[in-house]
Amino acid sequence: MALDSGKPKFKYIGTRPNRPDGLDKVTGRARYGADISAPGMLHGAILRSPHAHAKILKIDASKALALKGVKAVVTRADFADGLSGEDWNIQENCMAGEKALYDGHAVAAVAATSALIARDAIKLIDVDYEPLPHVTDVDAAMAEGAPVIRDGAADYSVPEGLHPNVVRYFESGRGDLDEGFAKADLVLKRHYTTEAAHQGYIEPHACLAQLGADGKGELWCCTQGHWYVRQMCAAALGLEVSQLKVTPSEIGGGFGGKTTVFIDPVALALSRKAGGKPVKLVMSRSEVLRATGPTASASMDIKMGMTKDGKITAASGTYRMQGGAFPGAPVDETTVLAFANYNIEHVHHVGYDVMSNRPKQAAYRAPGAPMAAFGTESIIDEMATQLGLDPLEIRLKNAVKEGVRATYGPKFPAVGLIETLEAAQSHDNYAVPLGPNQGRGVASGFWLNWGGDTSASVAISEDGTVAVTVGTPDIGGSRASMALMAAEAFGIPYENVRVHIGDTASLGINEPTHGSRATYASGLAVIQSAKECIQKLSKRAAEAWGIDPDAVIWEDGFARPSGPNAGEFEPMSIAEIAGNMSSSGGPISGHFEASPETYGGSFGTHVVDVEVDPETGRTTVLRYLVVQDAGKAIHPSYVEGQFQGGAAQGIGWALNEEYIYGEDGRLQNPIFLDYRVPVASDLPMIDTVIVEVPNPGHPYGVRGVGETGITPPLPAIANAIAAATGVRFTKLPLTPPRVLAGIKAAKNA
Amino acid sequence: MSKHHVSATVNGDPVEYLCDPRETLLDCLRDHLGVMGVKEGCGTGDCGACSVTVDGRLVCSCLVLGVEAEGAEIGTVEGMGTEGNLHVLQEKFIEHAALQCGICTPGILVAAEALLKKNPDPSETELRYWLAGNLCRCTGYDKIIRAVMDAAADMREAS
């Protein structure tokens, strides 16, 4: 179902053609990070710290180097000196310096003639550690006496008197909280926690690197953003950025976790030390779980005031975000987005970015937003229950719309929250009768989306077909959406467009496929580049006809004379003009290089029905509905796919997924058996409704859709479980033991 | 450590390789035979990205040693269909947009084909439990389940 916007109809946009890379991906032909080799290639392996926090006193690699087939060992000494800021953080995370900061932190690496020899060799490296006290809990890490991860890591924003592990402080708000709470008939205060969840992409990080003593290198890797990889690797190794060429492989999932580097600088360092031989480095799953990602965990205090008819009068939140052993937890996003769904006069947020002995957190789909939504949407639901109000009505009453000033400052342009709430309200799922032990939960969510540095190129081939080159790796079908937008712009068949992901040498810089930006920003870039091509094509036709270029219009792949004085000429096809390209002025192409800022945010509303087994505490998801504003769905199947995938990840985060650390500070569940992501038998079909409130900042109305979908599930599931059991849970994940304990405690109370 | 000589067939073609006793069938397929449609997602039999058939039986190739494949008939995604003559499952996966990143797709196709050989008319629940050993992090499984059910219906009609 698409809510018609009344905008002009499209010929290609909104259709569902086969994706251009479908054949490669169903036949096993597509080449991912670990799928290529090079002549003379070595294999790398990384030695990782078994300690959560330890001084590295000495590394002796002599026995490893004596093993036949070992060609190089690198430690931190083989990387660049003198880095600062995020460059230093990334370098330090890829290879420990003076201290190992978490279980799994890299301390040395080997390159050898086979993967088996490399793995044998790392066991021969002797590391003298001096274990230090550790902390892996966010509240404990802020408390007096907690072990200091790194003194001096805090930035200017942190007020005096806080623990050195608090490295960033964020505060914002408006109005007068006291006044707002005084107007409320009901004021509620709750403490909520969410656990760290891993992005869980099925493809472990992998790369093939080559770097010579001349400082020139090439890297093939699975990444969401190869220009980021290039910059990060160049900094870590002390290279000139342009001397490194990075080519992205196909990518087996990222969800934010592949917007940074973990192994690529190590592989390059190994290659340089091994005389420039190419080095392949592939992570195991336990390395992925111990040393990449995950998202931050959160500890939150929320207070909200509401009138008895459901108007929110004031809201405040304190958010303590655990970003692992480095600064960077998404505290700004969490605080900014916490109450952004609602028009609240009096609002205040405080956020703390807290370091601990866990891996460096990485972006995960709408970074920071799901945690905030868990607090806000849970407390609203509890208040609705207490006041006897319908949860969708309460949201409609407070929902933001065009012209409302957001809790984070600017006024909203056209946005679709109300439309998603209304579509959820009228959907069949909202009226299905529920049985015993069953409950329905609703929640809304928001993600700002993003534009960012974007370069693209569109080139006309001799036969009038079109080659599009973008810099955003295709993670979920974006080649199809780029080709559809190009086809629409040119008025030529979808099949006549081929979309390429360019390497770092073929375009200007690009930000990664992150921030739900690919279809919005690269799409905008493709459309603008196509328009430039069309202008040039029209000019060639005008010159052939001897008329003014302004007297030519472009329609359905043809240049046509237009206007009273244009004269009578047979329309000229793109193929005809392209065929004469060389003799009529040379190559025809279009480019786009900018950082578009007209991304429109995307709101969503989810409705879930669950059944909770009172004997075991196990939750079964009976049905699930995602309603979200796509602005304009370019390829609706892949928009639905984003909705469904985001919901599934959120369901996993709500019910199962968590990082479990032992007393020793080591990760206890570093394999997929124990870090349990949803499997097919855990889920029902996931129903979708695409709402289309066009983004005024995109030629076809596109809003990014990738991230919003993970935001509502955490509270929607918790709200459904509360409805099913009568017990309100404030700590995720809602595993069977936790739910069972909650049910039993409520019975005994 | 001395290597073992193994003779087997992969997708009907005879192959030979030398493998270290510690190498898995997955390692051998990828590193010695260049069969790259078989993916490693976990190495512990939890994700199913390396699903293959060995003498018709669906297995995680990361849980089989390379030396164990002596004389075996191994089937991978590369043997399911050829360009221009795709298996119905492959066609339906493209048609239903049942893949996003595509890394789990080869394993899921192999697993689904193995199910439909045993049970041409699975219920949605049977299919979901059969595929519970194949993780997909992108799709939420909805479109995968629809694609396999649709393929199964087409295959029943054609047989």
Short mmCIF file of N, CA and C in Angstrom, two decimals, chain A residues 10 28 34 41 46 83 116 124 131 160 163 176 203 234 238 257 296 298 360 420 453 492 575 599 645 667 712 735 749:
data_model
loop_
_atom_site.label_atom_id
_atom_site.label_comp_id
_atom_site.label_asym_id
_atom_site.label_seq_id
_atom_site.Cartn_x
_atom_site.Cartn_y
_atom_site.Cartn_z
N PHE A 10 5.54 8.12 -12.34
CA PHE A 10 6.83 7.76 -12.91
C PHE A 10 6.67 6.56 -13.82
N GLY A 28 26.75 -17.75 -6.92
CA GLY A 28 28.02 -17.87 -6.20
C GLY A 28 29.17 -17.15 -6.88
N ALA A 34 36.69 -12.05 1.08
CA ALA A 34 37.64 -13.16 1.22
C ALA A 34 37.78 -13.97 -0.07
N MET A 41 50.72 -14.47 -2.88
CA MET A 41 50.00 -13.96 -1.72
C MET A 41 50.41 -14.68 -0.42
N ILE A 46 46.18 -12.65 13.37
CA ILE A 46 46.38 -11.64 14.42
C ILE A 46 46.35 -12.29 15.79
N LEU A 83 50.16 10.21 15.94
CA LEU A 83 48.77 10.48 15.56
C LEU A 83 48.00 11.07 16.74
N LEU A 116 47.43 -21.70 7.74
CA LEU A 116 47.73 -22.59 8.87
C LEU A 116 49.04 -22.21 9.55
N LEU A 124 53.27 -18.78 18.77
CA LEU A 124 54.68 -18.79 19.19
C LEU A 124 55.17 -17.41 19.64
N PRO A 131 48.51 -7.75 34.02
CA PRO A 131 47.07 -7.49 34.07
C PRO A 131 46.73 -6.33 35.01
N GLU A 160 33.99 19.43 35.20
CA GLU A 160 34.95 18.98 36.21
C GLU A 160 34.26 18.08 37.23
N HIS A 163 34.32 11.24 36.53
CA HIS A 163 35.37 10.22 36.40
C HIS A 163 36.07 10.37 35.04
N ASP A 176 10.99 24.95 30.56
CA ASP A 176 11.21 24.91 32.01
C ASP A 176 10.59 23.61 32.52
N GLU A 203 29.20 -11.83 6.81
CA GLU A 203 30.55 -11.88 6.25
C GLU A 203 31.54 -11.25 7.22
N ALA A 234 45.77 5.22 5.52
CA ALA A 234 46.88 6.13 5.22
C ALA A 234 47.38 6.78 6.50
N GLY A 238 51.01 6.18 7.94
CA GLY A 238 51.84 7.31 7.53
C GLY A 238 52.02 7.41 6.03
N GLY A 257 28.78 -1.37 10.90
CA GLY A 257 30.01 -1.97 11.43
C GLY A 257 31.15 -1.99 10.44
N ALA A 296 26.92 0.62 21.30
CA ALA A 296 27.06 0.97 22.72
C ALA A 296 25.93 0.36 23.52
N ALA A 298 23.50 1.02 26.99
CA ALA A 298 22.98 2.26 27.57
C ALA A 298 22.33 2.03 28.92
N LYS A 360 35.92 -1.19 20.90
CA LYS A 360 35.50 0.14 20.43
C LYS A 360 34.16 0.01 19.73
N THR A 420 2.16 7.57 9.34
CA THR A 420 2.47 6.18 9.73
C THR A 420 1.56 5.73 10.86
N ASP A 453 29.42 13.69 1.85
CA ASP A 453 30.24 13.85 0.63
C ASP A 453 29.84 12.81 -0.41
N ILE A 492 15.08 6.05 -20.59
CA ILE A 492 15.54 4.87 -21.34
C ILE A 492 15.29 3.63 -20.48
N ALA A 575 20.63 7.00 -28.70
CA ALA A 575 21.57 6.13 -29.41
C ALA A 575 22.15 6.84 -30.63
N TYR A 599 18.48 15.87 2.89
CA TYR A 599 17.93 14.56 3.28
C TYR A 599 16.72 14.83 4.18
N GLY A 645 14.24 -6.12 7.50
CA GLY A 645 15.55 -6.42 8.10
C GLY A 645 15.78 -5.62 9.36
N LEU A 667 34.80 -11.81 27.01
CA LEU A 667 33.51 -12.03 26.36
C LEU A 667 33.18 -13.52 26.41
N PRO A 712 11.98 1.34 16.42
CA PRO A 712 10.80 0.99 17.23
C PRO A 712 10.77 -0.42 17.85
N THR A 735 15.09 -12.09 27.60
CA THR A 735 15.34 -13.53 27.45
C THR A 735 14.32 -14.30 28.29
N ALA A 749 4.56 -10.76 44.55
CA ALA A 749 4.48 -9.42 45.15
C ALA A 749 3.09 -9.18 45.73
#
